[in-house]
Structure formats: C-alpha cells, structure tokens
mmCIF file of N, CA and C in Angstrom:
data_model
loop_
_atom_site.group_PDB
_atom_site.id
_atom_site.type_symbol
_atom_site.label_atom_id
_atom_site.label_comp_id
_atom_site.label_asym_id
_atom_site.label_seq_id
_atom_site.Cartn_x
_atom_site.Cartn_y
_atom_site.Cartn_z
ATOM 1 N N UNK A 271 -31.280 -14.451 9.904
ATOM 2 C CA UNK A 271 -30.103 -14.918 9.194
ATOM 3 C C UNK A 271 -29.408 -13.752 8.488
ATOM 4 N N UNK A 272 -30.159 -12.923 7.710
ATOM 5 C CA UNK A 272 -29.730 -11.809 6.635
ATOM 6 C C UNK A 272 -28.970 -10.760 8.157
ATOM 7 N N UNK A 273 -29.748 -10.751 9.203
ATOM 8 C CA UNK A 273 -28.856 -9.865 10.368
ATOM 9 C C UNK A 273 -27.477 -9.999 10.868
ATOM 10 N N UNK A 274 -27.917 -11.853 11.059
ATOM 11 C CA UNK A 274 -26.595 -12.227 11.855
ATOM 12 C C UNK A 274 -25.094 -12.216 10.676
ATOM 13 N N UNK A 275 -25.641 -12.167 8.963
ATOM 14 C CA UNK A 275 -24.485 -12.052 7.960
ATOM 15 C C UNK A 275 -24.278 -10.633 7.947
ATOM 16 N N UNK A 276 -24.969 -9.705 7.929
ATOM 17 C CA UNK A 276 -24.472 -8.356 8.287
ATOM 18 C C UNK A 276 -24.041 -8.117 9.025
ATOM 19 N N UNK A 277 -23.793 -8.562 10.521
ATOM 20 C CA UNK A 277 -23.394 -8.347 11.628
ATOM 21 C C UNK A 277 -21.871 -8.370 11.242
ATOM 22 N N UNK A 278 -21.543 -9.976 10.861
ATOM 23 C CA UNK A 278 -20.430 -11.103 10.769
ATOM 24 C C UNK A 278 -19.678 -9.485 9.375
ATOM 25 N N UNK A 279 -20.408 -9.147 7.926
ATOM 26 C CA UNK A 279 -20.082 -8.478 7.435
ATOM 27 C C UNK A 279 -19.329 -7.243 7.968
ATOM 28 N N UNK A 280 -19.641 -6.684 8.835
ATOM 29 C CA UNK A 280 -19.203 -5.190 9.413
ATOM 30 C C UNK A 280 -18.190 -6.053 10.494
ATOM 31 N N UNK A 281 -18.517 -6.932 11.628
ATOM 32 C CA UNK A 281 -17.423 -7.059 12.159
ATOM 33 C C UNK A 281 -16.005 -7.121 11.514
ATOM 34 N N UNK A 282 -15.774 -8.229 10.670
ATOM 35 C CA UNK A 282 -14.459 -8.486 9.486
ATOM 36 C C UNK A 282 -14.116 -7.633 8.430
ATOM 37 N N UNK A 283 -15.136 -6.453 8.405
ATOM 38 C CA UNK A 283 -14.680 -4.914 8.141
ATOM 39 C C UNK A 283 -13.592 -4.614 8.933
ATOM 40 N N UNK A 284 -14.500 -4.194 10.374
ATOM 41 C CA UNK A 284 -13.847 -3.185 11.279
ATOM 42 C C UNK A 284 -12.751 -3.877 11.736
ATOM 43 N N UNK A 285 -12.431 -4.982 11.888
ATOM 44 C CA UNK A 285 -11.285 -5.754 12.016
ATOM 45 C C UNK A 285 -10.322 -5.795 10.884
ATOM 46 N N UNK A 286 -10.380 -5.931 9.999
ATOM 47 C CA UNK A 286 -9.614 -5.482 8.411
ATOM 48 C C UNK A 286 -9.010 -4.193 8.580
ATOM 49 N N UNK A 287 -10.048 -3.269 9.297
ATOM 50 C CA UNK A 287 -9.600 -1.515 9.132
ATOM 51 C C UNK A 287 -8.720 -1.177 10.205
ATOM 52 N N UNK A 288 -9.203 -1.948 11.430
ATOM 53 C CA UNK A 288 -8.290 -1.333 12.296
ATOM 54 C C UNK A 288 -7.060 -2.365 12.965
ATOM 55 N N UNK A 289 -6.641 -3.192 11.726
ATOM 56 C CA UNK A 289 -5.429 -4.193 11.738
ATOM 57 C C UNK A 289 -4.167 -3.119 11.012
ATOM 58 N N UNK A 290 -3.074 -2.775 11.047
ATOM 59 C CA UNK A 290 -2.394 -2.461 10.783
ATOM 60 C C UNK A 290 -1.591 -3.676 9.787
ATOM 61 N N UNK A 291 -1.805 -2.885 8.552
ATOM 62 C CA UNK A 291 -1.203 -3.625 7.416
ATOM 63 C C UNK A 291 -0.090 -4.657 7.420
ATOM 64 N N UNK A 292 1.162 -4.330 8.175
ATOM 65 C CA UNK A 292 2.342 -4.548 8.498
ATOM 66 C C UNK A 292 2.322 -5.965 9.155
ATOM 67 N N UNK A 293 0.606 -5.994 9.895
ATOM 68 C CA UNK A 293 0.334 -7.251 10.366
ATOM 69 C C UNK A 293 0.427 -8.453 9.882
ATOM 70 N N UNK A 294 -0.318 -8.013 8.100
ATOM 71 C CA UNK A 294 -0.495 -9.098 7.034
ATOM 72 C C UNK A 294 0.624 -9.325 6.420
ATOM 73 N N UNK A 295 1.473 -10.033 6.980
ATOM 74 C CA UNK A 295 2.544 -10.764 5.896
ATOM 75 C C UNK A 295 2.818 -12.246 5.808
ATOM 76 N N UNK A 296 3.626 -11.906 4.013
ATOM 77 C CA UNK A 296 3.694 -13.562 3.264
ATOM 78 C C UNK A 296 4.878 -13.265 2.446
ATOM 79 N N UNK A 297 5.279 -14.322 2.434
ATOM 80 C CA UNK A 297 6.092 -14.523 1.830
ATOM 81 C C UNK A 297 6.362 -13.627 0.237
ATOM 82 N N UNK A 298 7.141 -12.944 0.074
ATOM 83 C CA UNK A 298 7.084 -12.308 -1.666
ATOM 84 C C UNK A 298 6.499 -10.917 -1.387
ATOM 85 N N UNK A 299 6.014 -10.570 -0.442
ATOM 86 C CA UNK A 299 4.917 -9.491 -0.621
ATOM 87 C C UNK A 299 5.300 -8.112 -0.825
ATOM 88 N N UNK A 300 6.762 -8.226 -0.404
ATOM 89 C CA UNK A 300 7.606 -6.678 -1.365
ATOM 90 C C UNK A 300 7.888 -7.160 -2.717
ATOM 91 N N UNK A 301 8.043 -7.790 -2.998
ATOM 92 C CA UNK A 301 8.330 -8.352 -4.513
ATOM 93 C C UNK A 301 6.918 -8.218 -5.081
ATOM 94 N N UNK A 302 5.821 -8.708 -4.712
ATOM 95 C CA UNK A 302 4.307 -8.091 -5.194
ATOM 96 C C UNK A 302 4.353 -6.928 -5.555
ATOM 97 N N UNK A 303 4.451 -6.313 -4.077
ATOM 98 C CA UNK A 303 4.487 -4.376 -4.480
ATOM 99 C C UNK A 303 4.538 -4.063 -5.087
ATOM 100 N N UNK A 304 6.232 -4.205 -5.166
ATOM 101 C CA UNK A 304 7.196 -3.415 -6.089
ATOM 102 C C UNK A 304 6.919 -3.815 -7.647
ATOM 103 N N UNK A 305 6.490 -5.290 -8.064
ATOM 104 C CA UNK A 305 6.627 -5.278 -9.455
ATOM 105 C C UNK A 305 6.353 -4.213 -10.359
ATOM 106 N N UNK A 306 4.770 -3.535 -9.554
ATOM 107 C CA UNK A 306 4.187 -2.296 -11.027
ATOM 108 C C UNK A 306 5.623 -1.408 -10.823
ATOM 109 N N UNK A 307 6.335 -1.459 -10.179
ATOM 110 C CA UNK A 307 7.052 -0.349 -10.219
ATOM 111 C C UNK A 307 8.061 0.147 -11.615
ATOM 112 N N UNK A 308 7.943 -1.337 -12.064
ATOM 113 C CA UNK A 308 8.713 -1.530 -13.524
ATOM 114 C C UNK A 308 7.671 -1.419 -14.634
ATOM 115 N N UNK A 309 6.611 -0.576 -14.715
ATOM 116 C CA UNK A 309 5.460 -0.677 -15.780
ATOM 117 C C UNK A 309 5.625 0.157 -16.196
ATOM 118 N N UNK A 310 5.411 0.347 -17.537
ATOM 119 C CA UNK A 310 5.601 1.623 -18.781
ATOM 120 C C UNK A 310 4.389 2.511 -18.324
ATOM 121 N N UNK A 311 3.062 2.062 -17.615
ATOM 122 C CA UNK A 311 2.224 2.938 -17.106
ATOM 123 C C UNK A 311 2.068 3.620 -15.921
ATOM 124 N N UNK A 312 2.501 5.046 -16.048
ATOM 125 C CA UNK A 312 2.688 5.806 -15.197
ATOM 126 C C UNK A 312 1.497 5.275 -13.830
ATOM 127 N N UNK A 313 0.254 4.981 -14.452
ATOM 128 C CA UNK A 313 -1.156 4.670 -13.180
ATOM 129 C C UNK A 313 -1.007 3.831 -12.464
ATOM 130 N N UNK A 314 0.161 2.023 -13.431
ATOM 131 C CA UNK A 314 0.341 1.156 -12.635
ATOM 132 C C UNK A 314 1.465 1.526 -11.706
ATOM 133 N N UNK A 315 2.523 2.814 -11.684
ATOM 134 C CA UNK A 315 3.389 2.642 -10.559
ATOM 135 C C UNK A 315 2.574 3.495 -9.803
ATOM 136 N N UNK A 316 1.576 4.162 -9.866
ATOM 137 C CA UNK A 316 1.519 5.060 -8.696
ATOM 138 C C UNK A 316 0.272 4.098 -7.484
ATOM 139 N N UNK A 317 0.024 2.731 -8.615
ATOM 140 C CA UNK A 317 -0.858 2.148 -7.715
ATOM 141 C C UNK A 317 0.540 1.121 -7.045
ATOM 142 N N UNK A 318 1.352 0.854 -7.313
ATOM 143 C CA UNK A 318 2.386 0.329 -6.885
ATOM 144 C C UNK A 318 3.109 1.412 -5.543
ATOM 145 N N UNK A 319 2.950 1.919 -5.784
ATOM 146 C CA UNK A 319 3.114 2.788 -4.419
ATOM 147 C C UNK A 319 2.305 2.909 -3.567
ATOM 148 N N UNK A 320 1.298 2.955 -4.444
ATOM 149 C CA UNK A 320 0.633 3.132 -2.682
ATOM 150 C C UNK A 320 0.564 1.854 -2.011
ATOM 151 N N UNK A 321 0.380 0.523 -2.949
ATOM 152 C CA UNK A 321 0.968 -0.557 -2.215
ATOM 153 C C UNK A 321 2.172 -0.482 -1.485
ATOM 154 N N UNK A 322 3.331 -0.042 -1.410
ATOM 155 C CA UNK A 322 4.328 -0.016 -0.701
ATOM 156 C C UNK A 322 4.099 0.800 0.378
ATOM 157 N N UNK A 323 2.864 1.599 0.093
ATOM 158 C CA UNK A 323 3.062 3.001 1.572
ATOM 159 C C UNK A 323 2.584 2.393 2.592
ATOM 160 N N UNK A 324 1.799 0.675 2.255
ATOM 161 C CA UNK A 324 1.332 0.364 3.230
ATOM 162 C C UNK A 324 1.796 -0.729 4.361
ATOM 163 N N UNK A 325 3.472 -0.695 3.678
ATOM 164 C CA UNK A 325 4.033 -2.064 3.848
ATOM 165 C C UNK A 325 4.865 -0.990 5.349
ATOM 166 N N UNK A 326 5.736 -2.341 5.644
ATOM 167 C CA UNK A 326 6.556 -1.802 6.977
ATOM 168 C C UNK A 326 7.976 -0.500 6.461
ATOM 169 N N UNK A 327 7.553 0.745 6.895
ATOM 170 C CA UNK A 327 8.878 1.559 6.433
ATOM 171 C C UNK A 327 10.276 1.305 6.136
ATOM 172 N N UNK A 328 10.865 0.106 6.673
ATOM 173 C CA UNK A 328 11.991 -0.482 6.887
ATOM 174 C C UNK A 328 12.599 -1.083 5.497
ATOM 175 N N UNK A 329 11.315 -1.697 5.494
ATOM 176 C CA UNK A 329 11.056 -2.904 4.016
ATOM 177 C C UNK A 329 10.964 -2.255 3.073
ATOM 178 N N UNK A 330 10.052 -0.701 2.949
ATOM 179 C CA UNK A 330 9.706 -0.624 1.278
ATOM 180 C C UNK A 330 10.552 1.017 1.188
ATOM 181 N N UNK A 331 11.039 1.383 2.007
ATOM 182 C CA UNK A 331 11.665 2.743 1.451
ATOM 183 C C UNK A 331 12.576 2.707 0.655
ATOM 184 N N UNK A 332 13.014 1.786 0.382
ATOM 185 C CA UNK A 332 14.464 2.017 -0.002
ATOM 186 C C UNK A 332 13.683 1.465 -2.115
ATOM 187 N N UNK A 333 12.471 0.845 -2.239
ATOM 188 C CA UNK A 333 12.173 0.772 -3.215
ATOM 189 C C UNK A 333 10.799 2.087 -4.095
ATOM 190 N N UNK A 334 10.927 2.983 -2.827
ATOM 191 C CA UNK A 334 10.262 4.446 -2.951
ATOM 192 C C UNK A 334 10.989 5.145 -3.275
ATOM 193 N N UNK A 335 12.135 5.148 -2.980
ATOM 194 C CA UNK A 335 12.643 6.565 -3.438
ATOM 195 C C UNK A 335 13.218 6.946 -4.391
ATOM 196 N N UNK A 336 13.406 5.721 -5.146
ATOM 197 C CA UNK A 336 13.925 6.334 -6.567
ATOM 198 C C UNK A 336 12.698 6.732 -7.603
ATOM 199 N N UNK A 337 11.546 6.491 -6.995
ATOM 200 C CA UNK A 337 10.394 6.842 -7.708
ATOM 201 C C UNK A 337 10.118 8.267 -7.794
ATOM 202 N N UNK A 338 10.849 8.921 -6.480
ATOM 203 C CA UNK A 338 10.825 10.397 -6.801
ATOM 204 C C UNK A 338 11.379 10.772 -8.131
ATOM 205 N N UNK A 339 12.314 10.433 -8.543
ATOM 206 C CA UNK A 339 13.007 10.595 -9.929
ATOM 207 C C UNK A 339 12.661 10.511 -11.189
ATOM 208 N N UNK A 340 11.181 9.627 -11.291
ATOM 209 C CA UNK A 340 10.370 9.323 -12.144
ATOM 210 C C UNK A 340 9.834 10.456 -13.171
ATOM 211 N N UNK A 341 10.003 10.270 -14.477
ATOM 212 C CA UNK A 341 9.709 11.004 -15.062
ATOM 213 C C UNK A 341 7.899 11.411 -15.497
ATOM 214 N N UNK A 342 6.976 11.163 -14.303
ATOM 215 C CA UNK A 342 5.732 11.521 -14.388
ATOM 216 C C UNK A 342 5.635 12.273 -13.288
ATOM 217 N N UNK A 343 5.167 13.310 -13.646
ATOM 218 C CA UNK A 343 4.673 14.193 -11.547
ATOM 219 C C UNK A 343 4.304 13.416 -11.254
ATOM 220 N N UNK A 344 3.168 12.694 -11.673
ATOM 221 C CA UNK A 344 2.272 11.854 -10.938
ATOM 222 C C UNK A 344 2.788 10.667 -9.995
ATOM 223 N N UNK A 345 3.663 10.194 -10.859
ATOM 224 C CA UNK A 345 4.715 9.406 -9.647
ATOM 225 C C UNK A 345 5.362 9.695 -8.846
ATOM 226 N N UNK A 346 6.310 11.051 -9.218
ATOM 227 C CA UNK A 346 6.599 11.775 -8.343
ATOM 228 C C UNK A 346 6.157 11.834 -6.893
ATOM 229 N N UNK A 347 4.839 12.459 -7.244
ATOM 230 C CA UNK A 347 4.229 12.701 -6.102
ATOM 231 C C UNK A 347 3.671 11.551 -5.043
ATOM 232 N N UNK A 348 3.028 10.474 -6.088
ATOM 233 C CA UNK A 348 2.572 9.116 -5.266
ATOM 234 C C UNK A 348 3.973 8.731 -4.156
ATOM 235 N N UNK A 349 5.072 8.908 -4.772
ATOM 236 C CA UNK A 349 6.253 7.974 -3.819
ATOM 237 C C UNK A 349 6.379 9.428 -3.063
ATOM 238 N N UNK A 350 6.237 10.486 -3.208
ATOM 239 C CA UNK A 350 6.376 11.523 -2.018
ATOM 240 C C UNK A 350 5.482 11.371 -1.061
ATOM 241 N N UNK A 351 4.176 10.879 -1.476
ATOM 242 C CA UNK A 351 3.092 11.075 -0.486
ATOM 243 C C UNK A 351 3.173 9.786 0.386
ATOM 244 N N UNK A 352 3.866 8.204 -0.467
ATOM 245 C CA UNK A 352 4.019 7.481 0.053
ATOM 246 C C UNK A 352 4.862 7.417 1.192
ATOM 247 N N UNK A 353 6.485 8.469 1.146
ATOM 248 C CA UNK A 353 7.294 8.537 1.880
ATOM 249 C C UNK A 353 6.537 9.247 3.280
ATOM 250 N N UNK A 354 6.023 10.263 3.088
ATOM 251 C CA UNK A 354 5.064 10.917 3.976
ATOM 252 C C UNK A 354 4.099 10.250 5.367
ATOM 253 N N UNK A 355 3.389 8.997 4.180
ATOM 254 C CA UNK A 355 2.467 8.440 5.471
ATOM 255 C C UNK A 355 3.142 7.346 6.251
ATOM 256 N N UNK A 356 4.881 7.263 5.471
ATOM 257 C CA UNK A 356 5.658 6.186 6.411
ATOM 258 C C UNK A 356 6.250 7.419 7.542
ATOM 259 N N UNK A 357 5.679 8.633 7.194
ATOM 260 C CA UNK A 357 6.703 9.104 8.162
ATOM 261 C C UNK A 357 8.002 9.316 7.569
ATOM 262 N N UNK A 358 8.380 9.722 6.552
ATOM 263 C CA UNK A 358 10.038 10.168 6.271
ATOM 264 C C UNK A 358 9.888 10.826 4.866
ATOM 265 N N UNK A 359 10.910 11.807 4.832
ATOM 266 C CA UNK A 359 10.646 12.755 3.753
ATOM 267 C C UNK A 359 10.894 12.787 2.505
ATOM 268 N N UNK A 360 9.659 13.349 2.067
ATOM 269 C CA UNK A 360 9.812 12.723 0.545
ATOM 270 C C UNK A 360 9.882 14.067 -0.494
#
C-alpha cells in the first residue's frame, strides 16, 4: 500500500512538472497574480512576479513591466528576470 501511494505520489509530481503552467487556467487568475503587485512589501511583489512569469506572455507582460520602474532593485530585477523566462526583454 505505502508503495503503490508513493508511486501515485511521484507520478502527480512528474505530471505537475512537466505540464506547462499556461495549461492551468481559471477564471481571475491574472487578477490573482497581479494583486501582490500593489503591496507596500517589496518580497510580496517580487513573489507576485514570479507568479506572472509563469502565466501566458501575452496575458501578463503588459502587468510586468512597469515593475521595472519600481523603486526596489529587488523588484526591479524579479520583473526583469520575469520578462526574460517569457522570452522578451527586460
């Protein structure tokens, strides 16, 4: 029993990992993203980005790039690196 739940465990891993994000959609789910993007804490937008880096390029660039402008490097850089793994320059 403890085998066949480890098995079932790693399969719905490796299926999770090698689903392309873009797959999982619902309703609101750029509006999810994006909310930290309005947080006084620099940590919650840069985790807000990387939520967006994982969304469809089409959908979330246009709510990345004013994050370059952000007055933390740290954000800075999250929406640069985010622009990056969509593929477009950040």
């Amino acid at each position: 029993m403890r085998r066949r739940l480890t098995s079932l465990t790693l399969l719905f891993a490796l299926l999770a990992w090698a689903t392309p994000a873009q797959t999982w959609d619902w309703p609101g789910k750029l509006q999810q993203a994006t909310a930290g993007l309005r947080s006084a804490n620099p940590q919650e937008r840069v985790a807000a980005l990387q939520r967006l880096a994982a969304l469809d390029p089409q959908q979330s660039a246009a709510p990345l790039r004013p994050a370059l402008d952000d007055p933390d490097p740290d954000v800075q850089r999250a929406a640069s690196d985010a622009l990056r793994v969509q593929g477009q320059r950040g």
